[in-house]
PDB file of C-alpha atoms in Angstrom:
ATOM      1  CA  UNK A   1       3.339  37.203  -5.780  1.00 93.00           C
ATOM      2  CA  UNK A   2       3.154  33.667  -4.452  1.00 97.00           C
ATOM      3  CA  UNK A   3       4.712  32.760  -1.133  1.00 98.00           C
ATOM      4  CA  UNK A   4       5.201  29.278   0.280  1.00 98.00           C
ATOM      5  CA  UNK A   5       5.825  29.006   4.016  1.00 98.00           C
ATOM      6  CA  UNK A   6       6.995  25.682   5.378  1.00 98.00           C
ATOM      7  CA  UNK A   7       6.487  24.472   8.932  1.00 98.00           C
ATOM      8  CA  UNK A   8       7.192  21.308  10.852  1.00 96.00           C
ATOM      9  CA  UNK A   9       9.685  19.697  13.217  1.00 96.00           C
ATOM     10  CA  UNK A  10      13.361  19.588  12.447  1.00 95.00           C
ATOM     11  CA  UNK A  11      14.030  16.385  14.354  1.00 97.00           C
ATOM     12  CA  UNK A  12      12.260  13.052  13.929  1.00 98.00           C
ATOM     13  CA  UNK A  13      13.085   9.733  15.573  1.00 98.00           C
ATOM     14  CA  UNK A  14      13.808   6.658  13.458  1.00 98.00           C
ATOM     15  CA  UNK A  15      10.707   4.604  12.535  1.00 97.00           C
ATOM     16  CA  UNK A  16       8.432   7.590  13.199  1.00 98.00           C
ATOM     17  CA  UNK A  17       6.575   9.837  10.733  1.00 98.00           C
ATOM     18  CA  UNK A  18       8.001  12.995   9.238  1.00 98.00           C
ATOM     19  CA  UNK A  19       5.283  15.647   8.802  1.00 98.00           C
ATOM     20  CA  UNK A  20       5.665  19.000   7.071  1.00 98.00           C
ATOM     21  CA  UNK A  21       3.181  21.614   5.920  1.00 98.00           C
ATOM     22  CA  UNK A  22       3.440  24.227   3.193  1.00 98.00           C
ATOM     23  CA  UNK A  23       1.102  27.213   3.526  1.00 98.00           C
ATOM     24  CA  UNK A  24       0.288  29.026   0.279  1.00 98.00           C
ATOM     25  CA  UNK A  25      -0.372  32.732  -0.160  1.00 98.00           C
ATOM     26  CA  UNK A  26      -0.983  34.463  -3.483  1.00 97.00           C
ATOM     27  CA  UNK A  27      -2.483  31.382  -5.157  1.00 97.00           C
ATOM     28  CA  UNK A  28      -4.975  28.628  -4.409  1.00 97.00           C
ATOM     29  CA  UNK A  29      -4.050  25.022  -3.753  1.00 97.00           C
ATOM     30  CA  UNK A  30      -7.005  24.255  -6.062  1.00 96.00           C
ATOM     31  CA  UNK A  31      -5.425  26.169  -8.971  1.00 95.00           C
ATOM     32  CA  UNK A  32      -6.205  23.997 -12.011  1.00 94.00           C
ATOM     33  CA  UNK A  33      -2.856  24.760 -13.638  1.00 95.00           C
ATOM     34  CA  UNK A  34      -0.530  24.284 -10.672  1.00 96.00           C
ATOM     35  CA  UNK A  35       1.220  21.330  -9.141  1.00 96.00           C
ATOM     36  CA  UNK A  36       2.240  21.382  -5.479  1.00 98.00           C
ATOM     37  CA  UNK A  37       5.428  19.462  -4.948  1.00 98.00           C
ATOM     38  CA  UNK A  38       7.701  18.161  -2.235  1.00 98.00           C
ATOM     39  CA  UNK A  39      11.408  17.866  -2.976  1.00 98.00           C
ATOM     40  CA  UNK A  40      14.325  17.014  -0.733  1.00 98.00           C
ATOM     41  CA  UNK A  41      18.066  17.426  -0.908  1.00 96.00           C
ATOM     42  CA  UNK A  42      20.867  15.642   0.850  1.00 94.00           C
ATOM     43  CA  UNK A  43      24.589  15.430   0.128  1.00 88.00           C
ATOM     44  CA  UNK A  44      24.303  11.734  -0.692  1.00 86.00           C
ATOM     45  CA  UNK A  45      21.136  11.840  -2.827  1.00 84.00           C
ATOM     46  CA  UNK A  46      21.230  15.321  -4.398  1.00 90.00           C
ATOM     47  CA  UNK A  47      17.864  16.818  -5.317  1.00 95.00           C
ATOM     48  CA  UNK A  48      15.068  14.270  -5.192  1.00 96.00           C
ATOM     49  CA  UNK A  49      11.481  14.922  -6.259  1.00 97.00           C
ATOM     50  CA  UNK A  50       9.222  13.093  -3.794  1.00 98.00           C
ATOM     51  CA  UNK A  51       5.736  13.748  -5.070  1.00 98.00           C
ATOM     52  CA  UNK A  52       2.994  16.199  -5.887  1.00 98.00           C
ATOM     53  CA  UNK A  53      -0.693  16.917  -5.628  1.00 97.00           C
ATOM     54  CA  UNK A  54      -2.684  18.611  -8.380  1.00 96.00           C
ATOM     55  CA  UNK A  55      -6.307  19.580  -8.742  1.00 95.00           C
ATOM     56  CA  UNK A  56      -7.693  18.836 -12.199  1.00 91.00           C
ATOM     57  CA  UNK A  57     -11.444  18.671 -11.570  1.00 90.00           C
ATOM     58  CA  UNK A  58     -10.483  16.206  -8.865  1.00 94.00           C
ATOM     59  CA  UNK A  59      -7.429  15.696  -6.688  1.00 94.00           C
ATOM     60  CA  UNK A  60      -4.570  13.649  -8.057  1.00 96.00           C
ATOM     61  CA  UNK A  61      -1.362  12.645  -6.307  1.00 97.00           C
ATOM     62  CA  UNK A  62       1.866  11.371  -7.806  1.00 97.00           C
ATOM     63  CA  UNK A  63       4.801   9.844  -5.955  1.00 97.00           C
ATOM     64  CA  UNK A  64       8.382   8.908  -6.712  1.00 96.00           C
ATOM     65  CA  UNK A  65       8.999   5.169  -6.832  1.00 94.00           C
ATOM     66  CA  UNK A  66      11.705   5.479  -4.200  1.00 94.00           C
ATOM     67  CA  UNK A  67       9.232   6.558  -1.495  1.00 96.00           C
ATOM     68  CA  UNK A  68       5.895   5.404  -2.900  1.00 96.00           C
ATOM     69  CA  UNK A  69       5.213   2.907  -0.129  1.00 97.00           C
ATOM     70  CA  UNK A  70       5.837   5.453   2.650  1.00 98.00           C
ATOM     71  CA  UNK A  71       4.569   8.820   1.453  1.00 98.00           C
ATOM     72  CA  UNK A  72       1.293  10.702   1.612  1.00 98.00           C
ATOM     73  CA  UNK A  73       0.740  14.201   0.200  1.00 98.00           C
ATOM     74  CA  UNK A  74      -2.538  15.917   0.999  1.00 97.00           C
ATOM     75  CA  UNK A  75      -4.140  19.231   0.144  1.00 97.00           C
ATOM     76  CA  UNK A  76      -6.159  21.190   2.671  1.00 97.00           C
ATOM     77  CA  UNK A  77      -8.411  23.616   0.825  1.00 96.00           C
ATOM     78  CA  UNK A  78      -9.826  25.192   3.981  1.00 97.00           C
ATOM     79  CA  UNK A  79      -6.335  26.300   5.064  1.00 97.00           C
ATOM     80  CA  UNK A  80      -4.923  26.675   1.532  1.00 98.00           C
ATOM     81  CA  UNK A  81      -1.960  24.439   2.229  1.00 98.00           C
ATOM     82  CA  UNK A  82      -0.562  21.041   1.435  1.00 98.00           C
ATOM     83  CA  UNK A  83       1.335  18.561   3.536  1.00 98.00           C
ATOM     84  CA  UNK A  84       3.905  15.797   3.414  1.00 98.00           C
ATOM     85  CA  UNK A  85       3.909  12.684   5.543  1.00 98.00           C
ATOM     86  CA  UNK A  86       6.792  10.265   5.229  1.00 98.00           C
ATOM     87  CA  UNK A  87       6.405   7.142   7.324  1.00 98.00           C
ATOM     88  CA  UNK A  88       8.959   4.809   8.875  1.00 97.00           C
ATOM     89  CA  UNK A  89      11.850   7.212   8.493  1.00 98.00           C
ATOM     90  CA  UNK A  90      15.495   6.214   8.789  1.00 97.00           C
ATOM     91  CA  UNK A  91      18.657   8.325   9.003  1.00 96.00           C
ATOM     92  CA  UNK A  92      18.738   8.113   5.170  1.00 95.00           C
ATOM     93  CA  UNK A  93      15.727  10.455   5.157  1.00 97.00           C
ATOM     94  CA  UNK A  94      17.766  13.228   6.743  1.00 97.00           C
ATOM     95  CA  UNK A  95      17.648  16.085   4.251  1.00 97.00           C
ATOM     96  CA  UNK A  96      16.514  19.612   3.544  1.00 97.00           C
ATOM     97  CA  UNK A  97      12.890  19.377   2.454  1.00 98.00           C
ATOM     98  CA  UNK A  98      11.359  21.927   0.092  1.00 98.00           C
ATOM     99  CA  UNK A  99       7.847  22.572  -1.093  1.00 98.00           C
ATOM    100  CA  UNK A 100       7.503  24.117  -4.535  1.00 98.00           C
ATOM    101  CA  UNK A 101       4.912  25.122  -7.094  1.00 97.00           C
ATOM    102  CA  UNK A 102       5.077  24.149 -10.739  1.00 96.00           C
ATOM    103  CA  UNK A 103       2.796  25.825 -13.249  1.00 95.00           C
ATOM    104  CA  UNK A 104       2.850  25.114 -16.962  1.00 92.00           C
ATOM    105  CA  UNK A 105       5.844  22.828 -16.313  1.00 91.00           C
ATOM    106  CA  UNK A 106       7.848  25.602 -14.685  1.00 95.00           C
ATOM    107  CA  UNK A 107       8.992  25.534 -11.076  1.00 96.00           C
ATOM    108  CA  UNK A 108       8.499  29.140 -10.114  1.00 94.00           C
ATOM    109  CA  UNK A 109       8.110  29.330  -6.333  1.00 96.00           C
ATOM    110  CA  UNK A 110       9.868  27.483  -3.559  1.00 96.00           C
ATOM    111  CA  UNK A 111       9.503  27.309   0.188  1.00 96.00           C
ATOM    112  CA  UNK A 112      12.392  28.306   2.383  1.00 95.00           C
ATOM    113  CA  UNK A 113      13.474  24.734   3.059  1.00 96.00           C
ATOM    114  CA  UNK A 114      13.376  22.744   6.297  1.00 97.00           C
ATOM    115  CA  UNK A 115      16.293  20.693   7.555  1.00 97.00           C
ATOM    116  CA  UNK A 116      14.881  17.464   8.954  1.00 98.00           C
ATOM    117  CA  UNK A 117      17.242  15.247  10.886  1.00 98.00           C
ATOM    118  CA  UNK A 118      16.311  11.661  11.643  1.00 97.00           C
ATOM    119  CA  UNK A 119      18.011  10.690  14.868  1.00 96.00           C
ATOM    120  CA  UNK A 120      17.211   9.159  18.216  1.00 95.00           C
TER     121      UNK A 120
ATOM    122  CA  UNK B   1      14.836   2.607 -12.479  1.00 81.00           C
ATOM    123  CA  UNK B   2      14.990   5.855 -14.394  1.00 87.00           C
ATOM    124  CA  UNK B   3      18.232   7.767 -13.972  1.00 92.00           C
ATOM    125  CA  UNK B   4      18.776  11.277 -15.322  1.00 96.00           C
ATOM    126  CA  UNK B   5      22.457  11.697 -16.105  1.00 96.00           C
ATOM    127  CA  UNK B   6      24.601  14.813 -15.919  1.00 97.00           C
ATOM    128  CA  UNK B   7      28.322  15.418 -15.978  1.00 97.00           C
ATOM    129  CA  UNK B   8      29.497  15.345 -12.323  1.00 96.00           C
ATOM    130  CA  UNK B   9      31.778  18.308 -12.828  1.00 96.00           C
ATOM    131  CA  UNK B  10      32.943  20.757 -15.438  1.00 96.00           C
ATOM    132  CA  UNK B  11      35.403  23.573 -15.606  1.00 96.00           C
ATOM    133  CA  UNK B  12      35.330  26.691 -17.795  1.00 96.00           C
ATOM    134  CA  UNK B  13      37.524  29.734 -18.129  1.00 96.00           C
ATOM    135  CA  UNK B  14      36.020  33.197 -17.596  1.00 96.00           C
ATOM    136  CA  UNK B  15      34.519  34.343 -20.886  1.00 97.00           C
ATOM    137  CA  UNK B  16      34.391  30.811 -22.216  1.00 97.00           C
ATOM    138  CA  UNK B  17      31.436  28.789 -23.438  1.00 97.00           C
ATOM    139  CA  UNK B  18      30.289  25.542 -21.932  1.00 97.00           C
ATOM    140  CA  UNK B  19      27.466  23.101 -22.583  1.00 98.00           C
ATOM    141  CA  UNK B  20      26.092  20.910 -19.815  1.00 98.00           C
ATOM    142  CA  UNK B  21      23.956  17.950 -20.806  1.00 98.00           C
ATOM    143  CA  UNK B  22      21.052  15.995 -19.351  1.00 98.00           C
ATOM    144  CA  UNK B  23      20.370  12.467 -20.528  1.00 97.00           C
ATOM    145  CA  UNK B  24      18.213   9.475 -19.716  1.00 96.00           C
ATOM    146  CA  UNK B  25      19.560   6.003 -19.006  1.00 92.00           C
ATOM    147  CA  UNK B  26      16.469   4.566 -20.686  1.00 85.00           C
ATOM    148  CA  UNK B  27      16.426   6.544 -23.925  1.00 91.00           C
ATOM    149  CA  UNK B  28      16.426   9.973 -25.519  1.00 95.00           C
ATOM    150  CA  UNK B  29      15.389  13.293 -24.031  1.00 96.00           C
ATOM    151  CA  UNK B  30      13.000  15.373 -26.105  1.00 95.00           C
ATOM    152  CA  UNK B  31      10.987  18.521 -25.593  1.00 96.00           C
ATOM    153  CA  UNK B  32       8.062  16.374 -24.490  1.00 95.00           C
ATOM    154  CA  UNK B  33       9.960  15.881 -21.230  1.00 96.00           C
ATOM    155  CA  UNK B  34       9.785  19.655 -20.588  1.00 97.00           C
ATOM    156  CA  UNK B  35      13.426  19.867 -19.459  1.00 98.00           C
ATOM    157  CA  UNK B  36      14.249  22.486 -16.861  1.00 98.00           C
ATOM    158  CA  UNK B  37      17.588  23.742 -15.606  1.00 98.00           C
ATOM    159  CA  UNK B  38      18.307  25.040 -12.125  1.00 98.00           C
ATOM    160  CA  UNK B  39      21.220  26.851 -10.570  1.00 97.00           C
ATOM    161  CA  UNK B  40      21.847  26.361  -6.879  1.00 94.00           C
ATOM    162  CA  UNK B  41      24.163  28.040  -4.439  1.00 89.00           C
ATOM    163  CA  UNK B  42      24.714  26.675  -0.910  1.00 86.00           C
ATOM    164  CA  UNK B  43      21.899  27.291   1.522  1.00 86.00           C
ATOM    165  CA  UNK B  44      19.434  28.476  -1.108  1.00 89.00           C
ATOM    166  CA  UNK B  45      16.587  26.751  -2.940  1.00 91.00           C
ATOM    167  CA  UNK B  46      17.265  26.024  -6.603  1.00 94.00           C
ATOM    168  CA  UNK B  47      16.731  28.923  -9.006  1.00 95.00           C
ATOM    169  CA  UNK B  48      15.010  28.132 -12.282  1.00 96.00           C
ATOM    170  CA  UNK B  49      17.123  29.227 -15.248  1.00 97.00           C
ATOM    171  CA  UNK B  50      15.360  27.449 -18.105  1.00 97.00           C
ATOM    172  CA  UNK B  51      12.026  25.658 -18.396  1.00 97.00           C
ATOM    173  CA  UNK B  52      10.219  23.943 -21.283  1.00 97.00           C
ATOM    174  CA  UNK B  53      13.558  23.179 -22.958  1.00 97.00           C
ATOM    175  CA  UNK B  54      14.525  26.740 -23.905  1.00 97.00           C
ATOM    176  CA  UNK B  55      12.335  29.291 -22.086  1.00 97.00           C
ATOM    177  CA  UNK B  56      14.483  31.561 -19.974  1.00 97.00           C
ATOM    178  CA  UNK B  57      13.059  32.657 -16.635  1.00 95.00           C
ATOM    179  CA  UNK B  58      12.576  36.327 -15.906  1.00 94.00           C
ATOM    180  CA  UNK B  59      15.809  37.984 -14.833  1.00 95.00           C
ATOM    181  CA  UNK B  60      18.069  35.228 -16.133  1.00 96.00           C
ATOM    182  CA  UNK B  61      20.894  36.617 -18.294  1.00 95.00           C
ATOM    183  CA  UNK B  62      20.724  35.721 -21.974  1.00 95.00           C
ATOM    184  CA  UNK B  63      24.120  34.037 -21.751  1.00 96.00           C
ATOM    185  CA  UNK B  64      22.117  31.048 -20.461  1.00 98.00           C
ATOM    186  CA  UNK B  65      20.269  29.087 -23.130  1.00 98.00           C
ATOM    187  CA  UNK B  66      18.585  25.704 -23.332  1.00 98.00           C
ATOM    188  CA  UNK B  67      18.191  23.287 -26.213  1.00 97.00           C
ATOM    189  CA  UNK B  68      17.996  19.659 -27.279  1.00 98.00           C
ATOM    190  CA  UNK B  69      21.327  18.399 -28.603  1.00 97.00           C
ATOM    191  CA  UNK B  70      21.128  14.967 -30.112  1.00 95.00           C
ATOM    192  CA  UNK B  71      19.395  12.793 -27.552  1.00 96.00           C
ATOM    193  CA  UNK B  72      19.969  15.048 -24.559  1.00 97.00           C
ATOM    194  CA  UNK B  73      18.779  18.325 -23.128  1.00 98.00           C
ATOM    195  CA  UNK B  74      21.506  20.932 -22.958  1.00 98.00           C
ATOM    196  CA  UNK B  75      22.301  24.109 -21.040  1.00 98.00           C
ATOM    197  CA  UNK B  76      24.804  26.406 -22.711  1.00 98.00           C
ATOM    198  CA  UNK B  77      26.539  29.243 -20.892  1.00 97.00           C
ATOM    199  CA  UNK B  78      28.117  31.708 -23.313  1.00 97.00           C
ATOM    200  CA  UNK B  79      30.678  34.083 -21.828  1.00 96.00           C
ATOM    201  CA  UNK B  80      30.925  32.452 -18.419  1.00 96.00           C
ATOM    202  CA  UNK B  81      31.368  34.715 -15.439  1.00 96.00           C
ATOM    203  CA  UNK B  82      32.829  34.057 -12.018  1.00 95.00           C
ATOM    204  CA  UNK B  83      29.440  34.098 -10.337  1.00 94.00           C
ATOM    205  CA  UNK B  84      28.245  31.308 -12.640  1.00 96.00           C
ATOM    206  CA  UNK B  85      30.266  28.957 -10.428  1.00 96.00           C
ATOM    207  CA  UNK B  86      27.471  26.851  -8.929  1.00 95.00           C
ATOM    208  CA  UNK B  87      25.765  23.513  -8.991  1.00 95.00           C
ATOM    209  CA  UNK B  88      23.444  22.965 -11.950  1.00 97.00           C
ATOM    210  CA  UNK B  89      20.585  20.487 -12.023  1.00 98.00           C
ATOM    211  CA  UNK B  90      18.267  19.396 -14.784  1.00 98.00           C
ATOM    212  CA  UNK B  91      14.735  18.151 -14.234  1.00 98.00           C
ATOM    213  CA  UNK B  92      12.601  16.038 -16.547  1.00 97.00           C
ATOM    214  CA  UNK B  93       8.845  15.398 -16.609  1.00 96.00           C
ATOM    215  CA  UNK B  94       8.372  11.685 -17.248  1.00 93.00           C
ATOM    216  CA  UNK B  95       5.431   9.421 -18.154  1.00 89.00           C
ATOM    217  CA  UNK B  96       3.237   8.838 -15.153  1.00 88.00           C
ATOM    218  CA  UNK B  97       3.260  12.555 -14.332  1.00 90.00           C
ATOM    219  CA  UNK B  98       6.424  12.342 -12.280  1.00 94.00           C
ATOM    220  CA  UNK B  99       9.496  14.519 -12.175  1.00 96.00           C
ATOM    221  CA  UNK B 100      13.073  13.281 -11.888  1.00 96.00           C
ATOM    222  CA  UNK B 101      16.117  15.422 -11.132  1.00 97.00           C
ATOM    223  CA  UNK B 102      19.501  14.855 -12.633  1.00 97.00           C
ATOM    224  CA  UNK B 103      22.482  14.116 -10.439  1.00 94.00           C
ATOM    225  CA  UNK B 104      23.833  17.623 -10.806  1.00 95.00           C
ATOM    226  CA  UNK B 105      26.938  19.218 -12.308  1.00 96.00           C
ATOM    227  CA  UNK B 106      29.421  21.192 -10.248  1.00 95.00           C
ATOM    228  CA  UNK B 107      30.688  24.011 -12.440  1.00 96.00           C
ATOM    229  CA  UNK B 108      33.995  25.685 -11.682  1.00 96.00           C
ATOM    230  CA  UNK B 109      34.956  28.954 -13.354  1.00 96.00           C
ATOM    231  CA  UNK B 110      38.720  29.452 -13.322  1.00 90.00           C
TER     232      UNK B 110
END
């Protein structure tokens, strides 16, 4: 059984960096068949896929066009986790953020979700 | 910009059948987009109902089925029940190894 545990602050000031971590148990972040994704949800934007990291002999990252200039997703093999950094946040980035695993094009495990509010 | 389209809302009577669709503003949806369908209730992460067009996830009732209808992916609920009242989202895997969610459909059962 795979478990994804999210951590990170729930309040970020405008123009600062949003940082979240997703710790993995029951699988390896280096799993050659898995993708490790960040997704957010807000009333105004619905569900929005932000990006993913995947290990396929080497590390690859993929980002949504809407956040491509501001996002970094990294894997940490020593801690078996992956992280999200979203730079220069505005109140529009206020959302519930989820990490999730996809494997063979199926989203099968999700983190618990973290409400991040961007406010001064 | 790629937009994945869904009906904003739909209503079905208990016991009725309904088909929700998932389209692309830039063309047709096919199985090569690995369409998935999710059900979401407030405060919970999305639950995967269907992946790879028509593969039902473990524990999902067989009244939920996925297909390609014309140029769209489709989710059909046969014999709708009251607890099917939820938000439903589709998800497509697009060129460039990116995923895009649909805008969601709010389903009312009454």
